[in-house]
Each structure stands twice: as structure tokens, then as C-alpha cells.
Short mmCIF file of N, CA and C in Angstrom, two decimals:
data_model
loop_
_atom_site.label_atom_id
_atom_site.label_comp_id
_atom_site.label_asym_id
_atom_site.label_seq_id
_atom_site.Cartn_x
_atom_site.Cartn_y
_atom_site.Cartn_z
N MET A 232 0.02 5.50 -21.58
CA MET A 232 -0.35 4.93 -19.87
C MET A 232 -0.78 3.67 -19.84
N THR A 233 -0.10 2.97 -19.01
CA THR A 233 -0.42 1.49 -18.95
C THR A 233 -1.09 1.46 -17.91
N GLY A 234 -1.95 0.30 -17.43
CA GLY A 234 -2.67 -0.09 -16.09
C GLY A 234 -4.03 0.20 -16.38
N SER A 235 -4.99 0.02 -15.00
CA SER A 235 -6.21 0.37 -14.99
C SER A 235 -6.69 0.94 -13.87
N THR A 236 -7.88 1.30 -13.33
CA THR A 236 -8.28 2.23 -12.47
C THR A 236 -8.39 1.43 -11.19
N ASP A 237 -8.31 0.08 -11.27
CA ASP A 237 -8.44 -0.92 -10.20
C ASP A 237 -7.18 -0.97 -9.25
N GLY A 238 -5.88 -0.58 -10.13
CA GLY A 238 -4.71 -0.24 -9.28
C GLY A 238 -3.94 -1.39 -9.92
N ASP A 239 -4.26 -2.29 -10.60
CA ASP A 239 -3.73 -3.56 -11.43
C ASP A 239 -3.01 -3.24 -12.65
N ALA A 240 -1.56 -2.83 -12.82
CA ALA A 240 -1.39 -2.83 -14.14
C ALA A 240 -1.44 -3.82 -15.07
N THR A 241 -1.90 -3.67 -16.57
CA THR A 241 -2.11 -4.54 -17.52
C THR A 241 -0.84 -5.62 -17.55
N ALA A 242 -1.35 -6.88 -18.33
CA ALA A 242 -0.46 -8.07 -18.12
C ALA A 242 0.80 -7.59 -19.28
N ASP A 243 0.62 -6.73 -20.31
CA ASP A 243 1.69 -6.20 -21.07
C ASP A 243 2.30 -4.93 -20.54
N SER A 244 2.27 -4.48 -19.40
CA SER A 244 2.95 -3.67 -18.62
C SER A 244 4.28 -3.93 -18.50
N ASP A 245 5.03 -2.90 -18.36
CA ASP A 245 6.41 -3.05 -17.80
C ASP A 245 6.59 -2.98 -16.24
N VAL A 246 5.35 -2.64 -15.82
CA VAL A 246 5.42 -2.54 -13.98
C VAL A 246 5.72 -3.70 -13.23
N THR A 247 6.77 -3.50 -12.63
CA THR A 247 7.25 -4.64 -11.54
C THR A 247 6.75 -4.66 -10.10
N ASP A 248 6.98 -5.73 -9.60
CA ASP A 248 6.64 -5.54 -7.91
C ASP A 248 7.46 -4.78 -7.29
N ARG A 249 8.77 -4.25 -7.93
CA ARG A 249 9.68 -3.25 -7.26
C ARG A 249 8.93 -1.99 -7.62
N ASP A 250 8.44 -1.76 -8.82
CA ASP A 250 7.79 -0.44 -9.12
C ASP A 250 6.65 -0.39 -8.33
N ARG A 251 5.69 -1.18 -7.93
CA ARG A 251 4.48 -1.10 -6.74
C ARG A 251 5.08 -0.44 -5.67
N GLU A 252 6.02 -1.57 -5.02
CA GLU A 252 6.85 -1.20 -3.80
C GLU A 252 6.88 0.63 -3.48
N LEU A 253 7.58 1.00 -4.72
CA LEU A 253 8.07 2.40 -4.77
C LEU A 253 7.05 3.16 -4.68
N VAL A 254 5.96 2.96 -5.42
CA VAL A 254 4.75 3.68 -5.84
C VAL A 254 4.07 3.77 -4.28
N GLU A 255 4.16 2.55 -3.50
CA GLU A 255 3.78 2.58 -1.96
C GLU A 255 4.50 3.35 -0.93
N ARG A 256 6.07 3.32 -1.43
CA ARG A 256 6.71 4.37 -0.73
C ARG A 256 6.31 5.71 -1.00
N ALA A 257 5.97 5.99 -1.98
CA ALA A 257 5.77 7.51 -2.51
C ALA A 257 4.25 7.89 -1.51
N ILE A 258 3.25 6.91 -1.73
CA ILE A 258 2.18 7.04 -0.88
C ILE A 258 2.53 7.18 0.74
N GLU A 259 3.34 6.58 1.19
CA GLU A 259 3.94 6.77 2.78
C GLU A 259 4.18 8.20 2.71
N LEU A 260 5.09 8.86 2.01
CA LEU A 260 5.63 10.11 1.82
C LEU A 260 4.46 11.00 1.56
N ALA A 261 3.29 10.64 0.98
CA ALA A 261 2.29 11.46 1.16
C ALA A 261 1.46 11.61 2.36
N GLU A 262 1.67 10.31 2.84
CA GLU A 262 0.99 10.22 4.24
C GLU A 262 1.70 11.11 5.36
N GLU A 263 2.99 11.46 5.19
CA GLU A 263 4.02 12.28 5.57
C GLU A 263 3.81 13.55 5.95
N SER A 264 3.24 13.76 4.34
CA SER A 264 2.95 15.32 3.92
C SER A 264 1.89 15.82 4.59
N VAL A 265 1.06 15.14 4.82
CA VAL A 265 -0.37 15.35 5.49
C VAL A 265 0.14 15.58 6.98
N GLU A 266 0.68 14.41 7.52
CA GLU A 266 1.08 14.95 8.88
C GLU A 266 2.32 16.28 9.05
N MET A 267 2.80 16.90 8.23
CA MET A 267 3.42 18.04 8.40
C MET A 267 2.91 19.28 7.88
N GLY A 268 1.22 19.02 7.85
CA GLY A 268 0.32 20.20 7.33
C GLY A 268 0.10 20.36 6.01
N ASN A 269 0.62 19.42 5.06
CA ASN A 269 0.35 19.57 3.33
C ASN A 269 -0.69 18.86 3.09
N THR A 270 -0.72 18.72 1.78
CA THR A 270 -1.72 18.17 0.93
C THR A 270 -0.85 16.79 0.47
N PRO A 271 -1.91 15.69 0.21
CA PRO A 271 -1.48 14.39 0.00
C PRO A 271 -0.47 13.75 -0.98
N PHE A 272 0.37 14.55 -1.24
CA PHE A 272 1.50 14.13 -2.34
C PHE A 272 2.77 13.57 -2.25
N GLY A 273 3.13 12.59 -2.80
CA GLY A 273 4.88 12.24 -2.33
C GLY A 273 5.46 11.81 -3.60
N ALA A 274 6.94 11.85 -3.32
CA ALA A 274 7.29 11.04 -4.66
C ALA A 274 8.89 10.89 -4.16
N LEU A 275 9.56 10.49 -5.19
CA LEU A 275 10.88 9.42 -4.70
C LEU A 275 11.57 9.44 -6.43
N ILE A 276 13.03 9.34 -6.24
CA ILE A 276 13.76 9.35 -7.33
C ILE A 276 14.63 8.03 -7.28
N VAL A 277 14.58 7.17 -8.37
CA VAL A 277 15.99 6.18 -7.93
C VAL A 277 16.77 6.17 -9.31
N VAL A 278 17.59 5.59 -9.30
CA VAL A 278 18.72 5.72 -10.21
C VAL A 278 19.37 4.08 -10.19
N ASP A 279 19.27 3.56 -10.87
CA ASP A 279 19.90 2.27 -10.83
C ASP A 279 19.38 1.18 -9.70
N GLY A 280 18.51 1.17 -9.42
CA GLY A 280 17.60 0.78 -8.32
C GLY A 280 18.08 1.19 -6.84
N GLU A 281 18.62 2.52 -6.66
CA GLU A 281 18.87 3.16 -5.67
C GLU A 281 18.10 4.43 -5.44
N ILE A 282 17.46 4.49 -4.09
CA ILE A 282 16.48 5.82 -3.95
C ILE A 282 17.71 6.78 -3.70
N VAL A 283 17.69 8.05 -4.64
CA VAL A 283 18.70 9.03 -4.41
C VAL A 283 17.88 10.21 -3.69
N GLY A 284 16.51 10.24 -3.97
CA GLY A 284 15.86 11.35 -3.37
C GLY A 284 14.28 11.28 -3.01
N GLU A 285 13.80 12.00 -2.12
CA GLU A 285 12.19 11.58 -1.44
C GLU A 285 11.90 13.14 -1.58
N GLY A 286 10.62 13.32 -1.60
CA GLY A 286 10.10 14.44 -1.58
C GLY A 286 8.79 14.28 -0.89
N HIS A 287 8.32 15.41 -0.24
CA HIS A 287 6.76 15.71 0.13
C HIS A 287 6.39 17.05 -0.46
N ASN A 288 5.04 16.89 -0.61
CA ASN A 288 4.51 18.33 -1.12
C ASN A 288 4.43 19.40 0.08
N GLU A 289 5.06 20.57 -0.19
CA GLU A 289 5.24 21.46 0.80
C GLU A 289 4.66 22.84 0.42
N THR A 290 3.46 22.76 -0.53
CA THR A 290 2.96 23.89 -1.08
C THR A 290 2.54 24.77 0.29
N ARG A 291 2.00 24.16 1.70
CA ARG A 291 1.39 24.97 2.39
C ARG A 291 2.59 25.47 3.26
N SER A 292 3.40 24.32 4.00
CA SER A 292 4.24 24.69 4.95
C SER A 292 5.30 25.73 4.27
N ASN A 293 5.48 25.50 3.07
CA ASN A 293 6.38 26.75 2.58
C ASN A 293 5.77 28.00 1.55
N ASP A 294 4.37 27.99 1.82
CA ASP A 294 3.57 29.15 1.16
C ASP A 294 4.03 29.08 -0.42
N ASP A 295 4.00 28.06 -1.10
CA ASP A 295 4.95 27.95 -2.35
C ASP A 295 3.98 26.94 -3.22
N LEU A 296 3.33 27.42 -4.18
CA LEU A 296 2.32 26.85 -4.77
C LEU A 296 3.09 25.90 -6.03
N ALA A 297 4.14 26.24 -6.17
CA ALA A 297 5.11 24.88 -6.71
C ALA A 297 5.84 23.92 -5.99
N ALA A 298 5.96 23.80 -4.77
CA ALA A 298 6.55 23.03 -4.07
C ALA A 298 5.70 21.69 -4.04
N HIS A 299 5.47 21.09 -5.39
CA HIS A 299 4.94 19.96 -5.34
C HIS A 299 6.38 18.86 -5.42
N PRO A 300 6.06 17.61 -4.80
CA PRO A 300 7.08 17.00 -4.87
C PRO A 300 7.83 16.47 -5.95
N GLU A 301 7.33 16.64 -7.24
CA GLU A 301 7.73 16.00 -8.37
C GLU A 301 8.53 17.08 -8.96
N MET A 302 8.15 18.32 -8.76
CA MET A 302 8.73 19.59 -9.32
C MET A 302 10.04 19.70 -8.44
N THR A 303 10.18 19.41 -7.29
CA THR A 303 11.01 19.74 -6.60
C THR A 303 12.12 18.62 -7.00
N LEU A 304 11.64 17.38 -6.90
CA LEU A 304 12.69 16.35 -7.06
C LEU A 304 13.44 16.57 -8.61
N ALA A 305 12.37 16.82 -9.44
CA ALA A 305 12.91 17.32 -10.99
C ALA A 305 13.90 18.40 -11.05
N ARG A 306 13.70 19.33 -10.25
CA ARG A 306 14.82 20.28 -10.27
C ARG A 306 16.14 19.69 -9.36
N TRP A 307 15.97 19.06 -8.60
CA TRP A 307 17.07 18.77 -7.67
C TRP A 307 18.02 17.62 -8.51
N ALA A 308 16.68 16.59 -9.34
CA ALA A 308 17.73 15.73 -10.39
C ALA A 308 18.53 16.64 -11.45
N GLY A 309 17.95 18.07 -11.72
CA GLY A 309 18.52 18.82 -13.01
C GLY A 309 19.74 19.68 -12.35
N ARG A 310 19.96 20.02 -11.10
CA ARG A 310 21.31 20.40 -10.49
C ARG A 310 22.00 19.13 -10.04
N GLU A 311 21.69 18.29 -9.41
CA GLU A 311 22.63 17.42 -8.82
C GLU A 311 22.89 15.84 -9.53
N LEU A 312 22.22 15.69 -10.44
CA LEU A 312 22.68 14.44 -11.67
C LEU A 312 23.17 14.77 -12.75
N ASP A 313 23.85 13.92 -13.29
CA ASP A 313 24.36 14.36 -14.49
C ASP A 313 23.38 13.97 -15.62
N ALA A 314 23.61 13.93 -16.85
CA ALA A 314 22.80 13.51 -17.87
C ALA A 314 22.25 12.05 -18.01
N ASP A 315 23.68 11.46 -17.88
CA ASP A 315 23.57 9.92 -18.02
C ASP A 315 22.77 9.39 -16.95
N GLU A 316 22.92 9.96 -15.57
CA GLU A 316 22.06 9.55 -14.49
C GLU A 316 20.75 9.71 -14.53
N ARG A 317 20.46 11.11 -15.16
CA ARG A 317 19.08 11.23 -15.36
C ARG A 317 18.15 10.49 -16.29
N ALA A 318 19.04 10.16 -17.34
CA ALA A 318 18.57 9.15 -18.09
C ALA A 318 18.39 7.75 -17.91
N ARG A 319 18.82 7.35 -16.82
CA ARG A 319 18.65 5.85 -16.12
C ARG A 319 17.61 6.17 -14.72
N CYS A 320 17.00 7.58 -14.83
CA CYS A 320 16.38 7.67 -13.49
C CYS A 320 14.72 7.42 -13.85
N THR A 321 14.50 6.99 -12.71
CA THR A 321 12.53 6.55 -12.59
C THR A 321 12.16 7.44 -11.44
N MET A 322 10.83 8.34 -11.56
CA MET A 322 10.42 9.26 -10.65
C MET A 322 9.12 8.14 -10.31
N TYR A 323 8.80 8.09 -8.91
CA TYR A 323 7.86 7.19 -8.42
C TYR A 323 6.98 8.36 -7.54
N ALA A 324 5.91 8.49 -8.15
CA ALA A 324 4.91 9.35 -7.56
C ALA A 324 3.42 8.85 -7.02
N SER A 325 2.88 9.22 -5.65
CA SER A 325 1.85 8.98 -5.07
C SER A 325 0.39 9.08 -6.11
N THR A 326 0.79 10.18 -6.98
CA THR A 326 -0.40 10.64 -7.95
C THR A 326 -0.09 10.88 -9.10
N GLU A 327 -0.76 10.86 -10.21
CA GLU A 327 0.14 11.50 -11.49
C GLU A 327 0.46 12.67 -11.31
N PRO A 328 1.78 13.25 -12.00
CA PRO A 328 2.33 14.30 -11.76
C PRO A 328 1.59 15.15 -12.60
N CYS A 329 1.21 16.47 -12.07
CA CYS A 329 0.12 17.52 -12.82
C CYS A 329 1.36 18.00 -13.91
N PRO A 330 0.78 18.63 -15.22
CA PRO A 330 1.42 19.37 -16.22
C PRO A 330 2.54 19.97 -16.00
N MET A 331 2.73 20.95 -14.52
CA MET A 331 3.60 21.58 -14.55
C MET A 331 4.67 20.63 -13.87
N CYS A 332 4.56 19.87 -13.01
CA CYS A 332 5.77 18.61 -12.95
C CYS A 332 5.86 17.68 -13.94
N ALA A 333 4.83 17.53 -14.75
CA ALA A 333 5.25 16.46 -16.39
C ALA A 333 6.25 17.77 -17.04
N THR A 334 6.01 18.85 -17.12
CA THR A 334 6.82 19.62 -18.04
C THR A 334 8.45 19.97 -17.34
N ALA A 335 8.43 19.68 -15.87
CA ALA A 335 9.88 19.79 -15.20
C ALA A 335 10.48 18.68 -15.39
N ILE A 336 9.83 17.45 -15.25
CA ILE A 336 10.32 16.03 -15.63
C ILE A 336 11.19 16.26 -16.79
N HIS A 337 10.14 16.54 -17.85
CA HIS A 337 10.67 16.42 -19.30
C HIS A 337 11.73 17.34 -19.41
N TYR A 338 11.78 18.40 -18.84
CA TYR A 338 13.18 19.29 -19.03
C TYR A 338 14.37 18.76 -18.43
N ALA A 339 14.09 18.03 -17.26
CA ALA A 339 14.79 17.35 -16.39
C ALA A 339 15.67 16.08 -17.14
N GLY A 340 14.86 15.64 -18.00
CA GLY A 340 15.47 14.45 -19.16
C GLY A 340 15.32 12.95 -17.92
N LEU A 341 14.39 12.88 -17.28
CA LEU A 341 14.32 11.71 -16.60
C LEU A 341 13.59 10.68 -17.38
N ASP A 342 14.12 9.55 -17.01
CA ASP A 342 13.72 8.23 -18.13
C ASP A 342 12.37 7.85 -18.24
N ARG A 343 11.89 8.00 -16.71
CA ARG A 343 10.56 7.24 -16.62
C ARG A 343 9.82 7.74 -15.19
N VAL A 344 8.28 7.49 -15.31
CA VAL A 344 7.60 8.03 -14.26
C VAL A 344 6.66 6.91 -13.91
N VAL A 345 6.41 6.59 -12.48
CA VAL A 345 5.52 5.57 -12.27
C VAL A 345 4.56 6.17 -11.28
N PHE A 346 3.31 6.24 -11.25
CA PHE A 346 2.46 6.72 -10.55
C PHE A 346 1.43 5.83 -9.93
N GLY A 347 0.68 6.32 -8.60
CA GLY A 347 -0.36 5.47 -8.09
C GLY A 347 -1.54 5.53 -8.81
N VAL A 348 -2.28 7.16 -8.52
CA VAL A 348 -3.72 7.10 -9.02
C VAL A 348 -3.33 8.21 -10.18
N ASP A 349 -4.18 8.18 -11.19
CA ASP A 349 -4.27 9.31 -12.39
C ASP A 349 -5.15 10.22 -11.91
N GLY A 350 -4.85 11.68 -12.29
CA GLY A 350 -5.22 12.84 -12.11
C GLY A 350 -6.69 12.94 -12.29
N GLU A 351 -7.49 12.20 -13.55
CA GLU A 351 -8.97 12.14 -13.58
C GLU A 351 -9.69 11.49 -12.33
N THR A 352 -8.99 10.64 -12.02
CA THR A 352 -9.61 10.01 -10.53
C THR A 352 -9.49 10.93 -9.53
N LEU A 353 -8.57 11.48 -9.17
CA LEU A 353 -8.40 12.18 -8.26
C LEU A 353 -9.42 13.57 -8.45
N ASP A 354 -9.35 13.95 -9.57
CA ASP A 354 -10.43 15.17 -10.03
C ASP A 354 -11.67 14.76 -9.72
N ASP A 355 -12.07 13.38 -10.00
CA ASP A 355 -13.40 12.92 -9.63
C ASP A 355 -13.97 13.13 -8.13
N LEU A 356 -12.95 13.19 -7.06
CA LEU A 356 -13.16 13.66 -5.74
C LEU A 356 -13.12 14.95 -5.56
N THR A 357 -11.89 15.74 -6.20
CA THR A 357 -11.82 17.36 -5.57
C THR A 357 -12.12 18.07 -6.41
N GLY A 358 -12.47 17.70 -7.87
CA GLY A 358 -12.93 18.95 -8.73
C GLY A 358 -12.01 19.71 -9.31
N ASP A 359 -10.73 19.97 -8.69
CA ASP A 359 -9.79 21.19 -8.94
C ASP A 359 -8.69 20.55 -9.57
N ILE A 360 -8.62 19.46 -10.30
CA ILE A 360 -7.20 19.10 -10.80
C ILE A 360 -7.09 19.28 -12.28
N VAL A 361 -5.92 19.79 -12.73
CA VAL A 361 -5.99 20.02 -14.09
C VAL A 361 -5.49 18.28 -14.72
N THR A 362 -6.38 18.12 -15.75
CA THR A 362 -6.63 16.64 -15.86
C THR A 362 -6.03 16.51 -17.29
N VAL A 363 -4.72 17.24 -17.54
CA VAL A 363 -4.06 17.14 -18.88
C VAL A 363 -2.92 15.63 -18.34
N PRO A 364 -3.27 14.56 -18.93
CA PRO A 364 -2.49 13.17 -18.55
C PRO A 364 -0.56 13.83 -18.50
N CYS A 365 -0.10 13.15 -17.71
CA CYS A 365 1.49 13.39 -17.54
C CYS A 365 2.06 12.79 -18.95
N GLU A 366 1.49 11.81 -19.60
CA GLU A 366 1.90 11.27 -20.68
C GLU A 366 1.65 12.16 -21.79
N GLU A 367 0.79 12.70 -21.90
CA GLU A 367 0.36 13.82 -22.98
C GLU A 367 1.26 14.95 -22.86
N VAL A 368 1.43 15.71 -21.87
CA VAL A 368 2.55 17.01 -21.57
C VAL A 368 3.70 16.29 -22.44
N ILE A 369 4.36 15.07 -21.72
CA ILE A 369 5.66 14.55 -22.29
C ILE A 369 5.29 14.30 -23.86
N ARG A 370 4.53 13.66 -24.12
CA ARG A 370 4.12 13.68 -25.94
C ARG A 370 4.14 14.88 -26.63
N ARG A 371 3.63 15.90 -26.05
CA ARG A 371 3.43 16.96 -26.89
C ARG A 371 4.78 17.65 -26.85
N ALA A 372 5.58 17.71 -25.78
CA ALA A 372 6.73 17.80 -25.92
C ALA A 372 8.00 17.36 -26.50
N ASP A 373 7.54 16.27 -27.46
CA ASP A 373 8.38 15.35 -28.40
C ASP A 373 9.56 14.88 -26.99
N GLY A 374 9.04 14.59 -25.86
CA GLY A 374 9.83 13.94 -24.82
C GLY A 374 9.59 12.42 -25.20
N GLU A 375 10.65 11.84 -24.40
CA GLU A 375 11.13 10.30 -24.41
C GLU A 375 10.59 9.56 -23.09
N THR A 376 10.34 10.50 -22.16
CA THR A 376 9.92 9.78 -20.86
C THR A 376 8.93 8.71 -20.81
N THR A 377 9.11 7.43 -20.33
CA THR A 377 8.31 6.44 -20.34
C THR A 377 7.21 7.17 -18.86
N VAL A 378 5.76 6.69 -19.11
CA VAL A 378 4.87 6.68 -18.18
C VAL A 378 4.20 5.61 -18.21
N ASP A 379 4.14 5.16 -16.48
CA ASP A 379 3.37 4.08 -16.42
C ASP A 379 2.47 4.39 -15.24
N GLY A 380 1.17 3.96 -15.23
CA GLY A 380 0.37 4.18 -14.15
C GLY A 380 -0.91 4.25 -14.54
N PRO A 381 -1.90 3.96 -14.11
CA PRO A 381 -1.87 3.91 -12.22
C PRO A 381 -1.26 2.51 -11.71
N VAL A 382 -0.81 2.46 -10.82
CA VAL A 382 -0.66 1.15 -10.28
C VAL A 382 -0.98 0.80 -8.71
N ALA A 383 -1.67 1.81 -8.30
CA ALA A 383 -1.70 1.76 -6.76
C ALA A 383 -3.23 2.74 -6.43
N THR A 384 -4.07 2.41 -7.57
CA THR A 384 -5.51 3.54 -7.21
C THR A 384 -6.05 3.40 -5.70
N GLU A 385 -6.26 2.09 -5.58
CA GLU A 385 -7.08 2.08 -4.21
C GLU A 385 -6.28 2.54 -3.01
N ALA A 386 -4.79 2.37 -3.05
CA ALA A 386 -4.05 2.79 -1.84
C ALA A 386 -3.87 4.26 -1.77
N ALA A 387 -3.80 4.78 -3.06
CA ALA A 387 -3.69 6.42 -3.07
C ALA A 387 -4.73 6.91 -2.62
N MET A 388 -6.09 6.36 -3.35
CA MET A 388 -7.07 7.27 -3.12
C MET A 388 -7.94 7.26 -1.61
N THR A 389 -7.60 5.92 -1.25
CA THR A 389 -7.82 5.97 0.62
C THR A 389 -6.99 7.11 1.15
N LEU A 390 -6.23 7.59 0.84
CA LEU A 390 -5.62 8.61 1.65
C LEU A 390 -6.07 9.96 0.89
N HIS A 391 -6.25 10.15 -0.17
CA HIS A 391 -6.89 11.21 -0.57
C HIS A 391 -8.40 11.46 -0.12
N GLU A 392 -9.07 10.23 -0.02
CA GLU A 392 -10.59 10.64 0.78
C GLU A 392 -10.24 10.97 1.85
N SER A 393 -9.44 10.44 2.68
CA SER A 393 -9.29 10.52 4.17
C SER A 393 -8.92 12.10 4.35
N PHE A 394 -8.32 12.84 3.56
CA PHE A 394 -8.11 14.20 3.45
C PHE A 394 -8.92 15.27 2.87
N TYR A 395 -9.16 14.77 1.68
CA TYR A 395 -10.19 15.57 0.90
C TYR A 395 -11.73 15.47 1.12
N GLY A 396 -12.21 14.42 1.53
CA GLY A 396 -13.44 13.76 1.89
C GLY A 396 -13.75 12.78 0.77
N ASP A 397 -14.74 11.86 0.91
CA ASP A 397 -15.26 11.03 -0.19
C ASP A 397 -16.34 11.70 -1.11
N ALA A 398 -16.92 10.81 -1.72
CA ALA A 398 -18.41 11.62 -2.65
C ALA A 398 -19.26 11.80 -1.58
N THR A 399 -19.43 11.12 -0.73
CA THR A 399 -20.38 11.19 0.29
C THR A 399 -20.15 12.60 1.10
N GLY A 400 -19.11 13.35 1.11
CA GLY A 400 -19.00 14.46 1.99
C GLY A 400 -18.16 14.11 3.24
N GLU A 401 -17.79 12.94 3.43
CA GLU A 401 -17.41 12.56 4.84
C GLU A 401 -15.90 12.62 4.65
N GLY A 402 -15.27 12.85 5.44
CA GLY A 402 -13.75 12.89 5.64
C GLY A 402 -13.26 14.48 6.16
N SER A 403 -12.11 14.78 5.75
CA SER A 403 -11.25 16.02 6.34
C SER A 403 -11.81 17.24 5.55
#
């Protein structure tokens, strides 16, 4: 994983301004998720520079604990994109994909994941995140998916704090 908790990728990172822009879009999707009555998670998939899919968390509205946007998009990619397209695919997520979603990303054969805030930072706020890093899940599966992040910790955590409350107990 590259980057630092302040949201700025390290100098040797492959993260670009376009990557940051697309993570910001994933954070917007997470905001829309909250407006739809769900928890604040969003993701999108890009192939050859073009957004081909976007997703919101739908765990509450669909009463489906697996309806994470990363899972939904990885499953969609597995059905709708051929192997070559998936090998050129980047998933952008507002928050580091959980182990369930990381496994789906691996099985789908996606090339790369870029995320806004890491699971450990979110766990410091919520106390209920499985903090096995996405990169670790991919590595243990002998996967080749590149994982970059965090790249927008402050923006992503502002949304999470407004939803879950901050360390002082204020917020939703």
C-alpha cells in the first residue's frame, strides 16, 4: 500500500491527479448512499480511462449484508467484462475494500484498486471494521491486483464522521 494517513500519496506512488479525482467521485457516491438510507460507501470501475460502472452501498435498502459497492461492482465486472478488460480495470473506492470485497476483486481479476481511507482509520472511529488490509488479502491469494491508498483520508473521514459520529461522540 502506498500513501499516508493524511491523504497525500507518497512521492514514489503511482497515484495520479486523475486517481484522486476518481476517488473523490467514489466519496460522492458514498454521500449519495447515505441519502438513500445506507452507510457511507461508494465505488466505481474504470476501464481504459472510462467509467463503466458506479455503485453505492445498499446493505440497508436491500437488506443484504453483502451489498457493498465493491462487491457488487466486482461481480458485475466478472459477468459483463471479458478477462482482458478486467485486466485493464481499476476500481476506485471511498474506503479500503473489506476482506470480502477484496476477495471478490481478486476473483474478478481486476488490475488495480485505489481507495480514499484505510480500514484501520475507519475502525478507530467505528470499532467494528475487519482490519485485514485489502493488499494483504490479495497477497495471500497470490493475486496480482495493485492496491494504492489511502489518497483522500480527510475527505472520506469527514463523511464517515458525519455519519457515525466523531471521537467525541458527536454526529449522527
